[in-house]
mmCIF file of C-alpha atoms in Angstrom:
data_model
loop_
_atom_site.group_PDB
_atom_site.id
_atom_site.type_symbol
_atom_site.label_atom_id
_atom_site.label_comp_id
_atom_site.label_asym_id
_atom_site.label_seq_id
_atom_site.Cartn_x
_atom_site.Cartn_y
_atom_site.Cartn_z
ATOM 1 C CA MET A 1 14.489 123.232 7.257
ATOM 2 C CA ALA A 2 15.253 120.027 5.294
ATOM 3 C CA SER A 3 18.448 121.640 3.913
ATOM 4 C CA LYS A 4 19.664 122.458 7.409
ATOM 5 C CA SER A 5 18.998 118.871 8.563
ATOM 6 C CA ARG A 6 21.024 117.442 5.645
ATOM 7 C CA THR A 7 23.992 119.739 6.444
ATOM 8 C CA THR A 8 23.954 118.641 10.104
ATOM 9 C CA LYS A 9 23.900 114.964 9.112
ATOM 10 C CA SER A 10 26.821 115.431 6.687
ATOM 11 C CA ALA A 11 28.871 117.165 9.356
ATOM 12 C CA SER A 12 28.127 114.368 11.834
ATOM 13 C CA ARG A 13 29.262 111.719 9.315
ATOM 14 C CA ALA A 14 32.518 113.600 8.602
ATOM 15 C CA ALA A 15 33.246 113.915 12.331
ATOM 16 C CA ALA A 16 32.581 110.191 12.864
ATOM 17 C CA LYS A 17 34.954 109.269 9.993
ATOM 18 C CA ALA A 18 37.698 111.511 11.368
ATOM 19 C CA ALA A 19 37.342 109.989 14.838
ATOM 20 C CA ALA A 20 37.495 106.428 13.426
ATOM 21 C CA LEU A 21 40.626 107.272 11.397
ATOM 22 C CA LYS A 22 42.332 108.719 14.475
ATOM 23 C CA ILE A 23 41.573 105.584 16.547
ATOM 24 C CA SER A 24 42.858 103.214 13.834
ATOM 25 C CA LYS A 25 46.164 105.159 13.512
ATOM 26 C CA GLY A 26 46.745 105.118 17.264
ATOM 27 C CA SER A 27 46.051 101.395 17.627
ATOM 28 C CA LYS A 28 48.955 98.899 18.044
ATOM 29 C CA ALA A 29 47.266 96.257 15.864
ATOM 30 C CA THR A 30 48.062 96.118 12.154
ATOM 31 C CA VAL A 31 45.537 94.737 9.707
ATOM 32 C CA LYS A 32 46.311 92.855 6.498
ATOM 33 C CA THR A 33 43.915 93.760 3.713
ATOM 34 C CA SER A 34 42.852 91.452 0.921
ATOM 35 C CA ALA A 35 42.400 92.483 -2.663
ATOM 36 C CA LYS A 36 39.345 90.221 -2.927
ATOM 37 C CA PRO A 37 36.059 91.663 -1.652
ATOM 38 C CA GLY A 38 34.228 89.695 1.017
ATOM 39 C CA VAL A 39 37.422 88.033 2.397
ATOM 40 C CA LYS A 40 37.942 88.430 6.138
ATOM 41 C CA THR A 41 41.127 90.104 7.351
ATOM 42 C CA ILE A 42 43.086 88.975 10.406
ATOM 43 C CA ALA A 43 44.626 91.377 12.885
ATOM 44 C CA LYS A 44 48.170 90.432 13.895
ATOM 45 C CA THR A 45 49.824 91.924 16.960
ATOM 46 C CA PRO A 46 53.595 92.250 16.484
ATOM 47 C CA ALA A 47 55.834 90.423 18.950
ATOM 48 C CA LYS A 48 57.490 92.423 21.697
ATOM 49 C CA PRO A 49 61.111 93.401 20.977
ATOM 50 C CA GLY A 50 63.661 90.895 22.310
ATOM 51 C CA ARG A 51 61.120 88.059 22.611
ATOM 52 C CA ALA A 52 61.216 85.196 20.095
ATOM 53 C CA ASP A 53 58.024 83.476 19.000
ATOM 54 C CA ALA A 54 57.427 80.213 20.923
ATOM 55 C CA PRO A 55 57.703 77.124 18.645
ATOM 56 C CA SER A 56 54.421 75.457 17.818
ATOM 57 C CA ALA A 57 53.496 72.013 19.210
ATOM 58 C CA ARG A 58 53.590 70.617 15.664
ATOM 59 C CA LYS A 59 57.205 71.720 15.137
ATOM 60 C CA ALA A 60 58.202 70.203 18.465
ATOM 61 C CA LEU A 61 56.638 66.868 17.517
ATOM 62 C CA VAL A 62 58.391 66.757 14.146
ATOM 63 C CA SER A 63 61.802 67.516 15.640
ATOM 64 C CA GLN A 64 61.366 64.812 18.309
ATOM 65 C CA GLY A 65 60.431 62.184 15.703
ATOM 66 C CA ARG A 66 63.548 62.627 13.546
ATOM 67 C CA SER A 67 65.997 59.731 13.634
ATOM 68 C CA THR A 68 69.723 60.101 13.215
ATOM 69 C CA PRO A 69 70.904 59.481 9.624
ATOM 70 C CA ALA A 70 72.487 56.089 8.869
ATOM 71 C CA PRO A 71 76.284 56.160 8.765
ATOM 72 C CA ARG A 72 77.731 56.387 5.278
ATOM 73 C CA ARG A 73 79.722 53.461 3.920
ATOM 74 C CA PRO A 74 83.230 54.144 2.626
ATOM 75 C CA LYS A 75 83.490 54.855 -1.086
ATOM 76 C CA GLN A 76 83.373 51.677 -3.190
ATOM 77 C CA LYS A 77 86.336 50.613 -5.305
ATOM 78 C CA VAL A 78 86.493 49.010 -8.744
ATOM 79 C CA ALA A 79 86.814 45.203 -8.609
ATOM 80 C CA ILE A 80 88.247 43.368 -11.621
ATOM 81 C CA SER A 81 88.687 39.581 -11.598
ATOM 82 C CA HIS A 82 89.991 37.466 -14.501
ATOM 83 C CA HIS A 83 89.722 33.676 -14.632
ATOM 84 C CA ARG A 84 92.679 31.827 -13.088
ATOM 85 C CA GLU A 85 92.521 28.195 -12.005
ATOM 86 C CA GLU A 86 94.659 28.894 -8.943
ATOM 87 C CA ASP A 87 91.978 31.255 -7.591
ATOM 88 C CA PHE A 88 89.632 28.315 -6.822
ATOM 89 C CA LYS A 89 90.260 27.565 -3.145
ATOM 90 C CA ALA A 90 88.784 25.375 -0.409
ATOM 91 C CA ASP A 91 88.253 28.350 1.906
ATOM 92 C CA GLY A 92 84.489 28.851 1.662
ATOM 93 C CA LEU A 93 81.421 27.785 3.619
ATOM 94 C CA ARG A 94 81.317 24.141 2.406
ATOM 95 C CA ALA A 95 84.106 21.542 2.493
ATOM 96 C CA TYR A 96 82.686 19.879 -0.644
ATOM 97 C CA ALA A 97 83.194 23.001 -2.790
ATOM 98 C CA HIS A 98 85.974 25.251 -4.103
ATOM 99 C CA TYR A 99 85.373 28.999 -4.288
ATOM 100 C CA ARG A 100 86.766 31.687 -6.581
ATOM 101 C CA ASP A 101 86.257 35.028 -4.839
ATOM 102 C CA LEU A 102 85.569 37.891 -7.281
ATOM 103 C CA GLY A 103 86.793 40.696 -5.006
ATOM 104 C CA ILE A 104 83.343 42.245 -4.460
ATOM 105 C CA ALA A 105 83.462 42.031 -0.651
ATOM 106 C CA ASP A 106 86.666 44.085 -0.436
ATOM 107 C CA ALA A 107 85.550 46.579 -3.089
ATOM 108 C CA THR A 108 82.207 47.230 -1.356
ATOM 109 C CA HIS A 109 83.566 47.137 2.217
ATOM 110 C CA GLY A 110 81.374 44.150 3.098
ATOM 111 C CA LEU A 111 78.189 45.308 1.363
ATOM 112 C CA ALA A 112 78.105 42.235 -0.926
ATOM 113 C CA ARG A 113 80.019 39.082 -1.854
ATOM 114 C CA ALA A 114 80.230 37.301 -5.221
ATOM 115 C CA HIS A 115 82.039 34.059 -6.028
ATOM 116 C CA VAL A 116 82.103 31.180 -8.481
ATOM 117 C CA ILE A 117 81.497 27.819 -6.785
ATOM 118 C CA ARG A 118 82.690 24.432 -8.059
ATOM 119 C CA MET A 119 81.120 21.445 -6.318
ATOM 120 C CA LEU A 120 83.594 18.587 -5.853
ATOM 121 C CA PRO A 121 82.562 15.254 -7.435
ATOM 122 C CA PRO A 122 80.972 12.910 -6.743
ATOM 123 C CA CYS A 123 77.989 14.293 -4.802
ATOM 124 C CA ASN A 124 77.686 12.704 -1.348
ATOM 125 C CA PRO A 125 74.097 13.286 -0.086
ATOM 126 C CA GLN A 126 75.086 12.445 3.513
ATOM 127 C CA GLU A 127 77.461 15.418 3.510
ATOM 128 C CA VAL A 128 75.641 17.729 1.122
ATOM 129 C CA SER A 129 71.907 17.285 1.747
ATOM 130 C CA LYS A 130 71.492 19.152 5.040
ATOM 131 C CA LEU A 131 68.594 21.542 5.597
ATOM 132 C CA HIS A 132 69.834 25.020 6.546
ATOM 133 C CA THR A 133 69.130 28.763 6.446
ATOM 134 C CA HIS A 134 71.214 31.888 5.795
ATOM 135 C CA ALA A 135 70.622 35.222 7.581
ATOM 136 C CA VAL A 136 71.092 37.314 4.414
ATOM 137 C CA ASP A 137 69.430 40.371 2.894
ATOM 138 C CA PHE A 138 69.723 39.009 -0.655
ATOM 139 C CA GLN A 139 71.010 35.808 -2.294
ATOM 140 C CA MET A 140 71.070 34.845 -5.969
ATOM 141 C CA VAL A 141 72.512 31.750 -7.671
ATOM 142 C CA TYR A 142 73.166 31.308 -11.420
ATOM 143 C CA VAL A 143 74.215 28.004 -13.019
ATOM 144 C CA LEU A 144 77.270 28.538 -15.243
ATOM 145 C CA LYS A 145 77.876 24.855 -16.085
ATOM 146 C CA GLY A 146 76.294 21.465 -15.373
ATOM 147 C CA TRP A 147 73.216 21.070 -13.181
ATOM 148 C CA VAL A 148 72.166 21.063 -9.533
ATOM 149 C CA LYS A 149 69.030 19.706 -7.879
ATOM 150 C CA SER A 150 67.884 21.647 -4.825
ATOM 151 C CA TYR A 151 65.024 21.825 -2.347
ATOM 152 C CA LEU A 152 63.496 25.205 -1.475
ATOM 153 C CA GLU A 153 60.866 25.681 1.224
ATOM 154 C CA GLY A 154 57.508 26.448 -0.396
ATOM 155 C CA VAL A 155 58.793 25.412 -3.848
ATOM 156 C CA GLY A 156 59.950 21.807 -3.409
ATOM 157 C CA GLU A 157 62.563 19.982 -5.485
ATOM 158 C CA THR A 158 63.822 21.841 -8.551
ATOM 159 C CA LEU A 159 66.401 20.901 -11.185
ATOM 160 C CA MET A 160 68.538 23.904 -12.124
ATOM 161 C CA LYS A 161 70.490 23.552 -15.381
ATOM 162 C CA GLU A 162 73.048 25.696 -17.225
ATOM 163 C CA GLY A 163 71.505 29.161 -17.573
ATOM 164 C CA SER A 164 69.054 28.663 -14.679
ATOM 165 C CA CYS A 165 68.909 31.346 -11.985
ATOM 166 C CA TRP A 166 67.102 31.601 -8.654
ATOM 167 C CA THR A 167 66.930 33.718 -5.523
ATOM 168 C CA GLN A 168 66.774 32.517 -1.930
ATOM 169 C CA PRO A 169 64.855 34.911 0.357
ATOM 170 C CA PRO A 170 66.278 35.617 3.836
ATOM 171 C CA LYS A 171 66.206 32.563 6.140
ATOM 172 C CA ILE A 172 64.390 30.310 3.651
ATOM 173 C CA ARG A 173 64.921 26.608 4.463
ATOM 174 C CA HIS A 174 66.793 24.904 1.633
ATOM 175 C CA MET A 175 69.370 22.236 0.735
ATOM 176 C CA ILE A 176 71.222 20.729 -2.226
ATOM 177 C CA LEU A 177 70.039 17.237 -3.154
ATOM 178 C CA ASP A 178 72.378 16.337 -6.021
ATOM 179 C CA TYR A 179 74.673 17.886 -8.650
ATOM 180 C CA SER A 180 76.653 17.002 -11.763
ATOM 181 C CA ASP A 181 80.402 16.400 -11.631
ATOM 182 C CA ASP A 182 81.117 19.560 -13.664
ATOM 183 C CA VAL A 183 78.724 21.985 -11.956
ATOM 184 C CA GLU A 184 79.770 25.634 -11.541
ATOM 185 C CA LEU A 185 77.604 28.278 -9.867
ATOM 186 C CA LEU A 186 77.791 32.062 -9.600
ATOM 187 C CA GLU A 187 76.523 33.242 -6.215
ATOM 188 C CA VAL A 188 75.852 36.855 -5.142
ATOM 189 C CA ILE A 189 75.036 37.569 -1.477
ATOM 190 C CA LEU A 190 74.310 40.651 0.637
ATOM 191 C CA PRO A 191 75.940 41.275 3.060
ATOM 192 C CA ALA A 192 79.353 39.713 2.533
ATOM 193 C CA ASP A 193 79.388 38.075 5.978
ATOM 194 C CA PHE A 194 76.290 36.291 7.295
ATOM 195 C CA LYS A 195 75.172 33.570 9.697
ATOM 196 C CA THR A 196 74.263 30.026 8.553
ATOM 197 C CA VAL A 197 72.135 27.733 10.708
ATOM 198 C CA GLU A 198 71.982 23.957 10.162
ATOM 199 C CA LEU A 199 68.536 22.471 10.855
ATOM 200 C CA SER A 200 67.484 18.969 11.808
ATOM 201 C CA THR A 201 65.244 17.415 9.145
#
């Protein structure tokens, strides 16, 4: 009697397995299996033919937040400048100085300007010592010869001698107080063209 009961149970199990296999083959869902035991599998229903998946909200947000790329500057050229006395001209920002342009503005299409500045002697504080600002991205001055005394906001009065170098952050209030008769300065500025504002002291 026990033998007959075991045979019936085995037959029932086989029939149940066959029925389960038939149902899984006929189903539209496909299941990804994992090689690791105990990891849950996720059923994925394939998209209907001819219908593209809708973009996620995350993708839509990213695409909306993108800004247009900045326009590219023209290719820079090589600038070579050799010393010539005739290149010092009274065509710069200050009437009390002569400027030797080094060709950087043309070579960089306005990205930067570099020139050697000679202050005309003697220094006249009434003309020279005027508080002002420059709307620049970068400005650096290097003393090639002589000396210059300047005032920088937050720093105070400073004597710059041959070999001295300093930067002037954008729109910092500053002015020249005095300079030697033989002073020469190298100045590098970005961009090449910028606005200068004279301030009342």
